[in-house]
Amino acid sequence: MFDSPLSASAYEILGVAPDSDDDTLRRAYRLRLRQAHPDTGGDASVFIQVQRAWEFVGTVEARASYDRGHGFAESSGWGAWDPPSRTGTRVRGQVFGTPGGAIRAQYVEFVREWAGTEIADPFDPALVRTVPRELRRMLAVALAQEATAHAVSELGMGFTAWHDVPAGTDLGDTLDHVVLSPTGLYGLLSEDFGDVVGFRKGEIVGPAIGPSAPVTGLLSRMRTVGKAAGVRFNGAVIVLPDDDVAQPVTTLGSIRGVPTIVVRRSVVGSALRTGVPGARVIGGNELFDVRTRLQSTVRLA
C-alpha cells in the first residue's frame, strides 16, 4: 500500500483534503480509526491503512516529507532501470534487456500529450497523482516489471533473464520476463492492478481487471516467443503486489498445458528457485541448448 502510483494517498485514506490544517487531520484520523476498528465492526485491512496513513502525515516533519514525495517516491525507485552492480564475490546471473522500458517511454509520451506542454519531470510524484488513472497504471506496471527484474537479478549465476522480450508485431506486444533457471524455463508477467484480485477457472479476476484475461495473454506471448526460438516453456509465473493477493503463492494448475502460479512480489525469487509445481525440470545439455536458442533469437531494443 502507498507504494504504487495507483495507491490512495494518505489524505484520501483519512478522508481529508491535502491542505487541511493539523487539527482537522487529527480529528479525521481518530474518526477513521474508530470506524475501521475490528472491535466495532470495522475492516482490519482498512484499520491498518489508517494507521499507516497517520505514520506518513501525523507529525509536522513526517507530513512535510510526505508532501514532497507523496509517500512513494523514495521507496519505490522512480528512476529508469539501473541493473544492480556486482558486490562482493557473489557471481550474478546474466541479465538482458530493459524491464518496463517500452511502457515507461509510452507513459512519458502520453503524459506530455495529456498536459499539452513540455514537462520537466513526468515522474514527479506530485504530478503523477494528478494524471488520469490509465496513465498511472502504465507507470505502475513499469515499476512492477523493474521490481521483478531486481529480484531476478539477485538469484545467482545459474539464472539468465531476458526482459521486455518482443512477442509480436505490435510495439507493446512483449513478454515481460523470460527466466532460464536450473529448474526450468519460465515466462513471467509483472502486474499492478491497484486492487485485490481473485481467481476463477485459471484466470485472474477482479473489479480493476475488467474484461481482460492476464493469464491467457501471458500464455499467448509465451507461445509466440517459444515458437520463434524453438523452445518450450516449463511454467508461467504472474507477479503481483503483496497486498493484492491473499497467499504468497497461489497455484492455478495446468493452463493450456502450462503449470501456472501467481506469487507475491516479495517471494518471486524463492518461487523461481523452488520451481513451479508440476513443471518439468530441465538440465545439462538441454539447459545449454535452450539458452543458446534464446540468445540467438531474442532481439531486444
Coordinates of N, CA and C in Angstrom, one line a residue, residues 203-204 206-214:
E203 N -8.0 -18.1 -14.3 CA -7.8 -16.7 -14.7 C -7.8 -15.8 -13.5
I204 N -7.2 -14.6 -13.6 CA -7.2 -13.6 -12.6 C -8.4 -12.7 -12.8
G206 N -11.2 -9.6 -11.0 CA -11.4 -8.5 -10.1 C -12.0 -7.3 -10.7
P207 N -12.5 -6.4 -9.9 CA -13.1 -5.1 -10.4 C -12.1 -4.3 -11.2
A208 N -10.9 -4.3 -10.8 CA -9.9 -3.4 -11.5 C -9.4 -4.1 -12.8
I209 N -9.7 -5.3 -13.1 CA -9.2 -6.0 -14.2 C -10.1 -5.9 -15.4
G210 N -11.4 -5.9 -15.1 CA -12.4 -5.8 -16.2 C -12.4 -7.0 -17.1
P211 N -12.6 -6.8 -18.4 CA -12.8 -8.0 -19.3 C -11.4 -8.6 -19.7
S212 N -10.3 -8.0 -19.3 CA -9.0 -8.5 -19.8 C -8.8 -9.9 -19.2
A213 N -7.9 -10.7 -19.8 CA -7.5 -12.0 -19.3 C -6.0 -12.1 -19.2
P214 N -5.4 -11.7 -18.1 CA -4.0 -11.6 -17.9 C -3.3 -13.0 -18.1

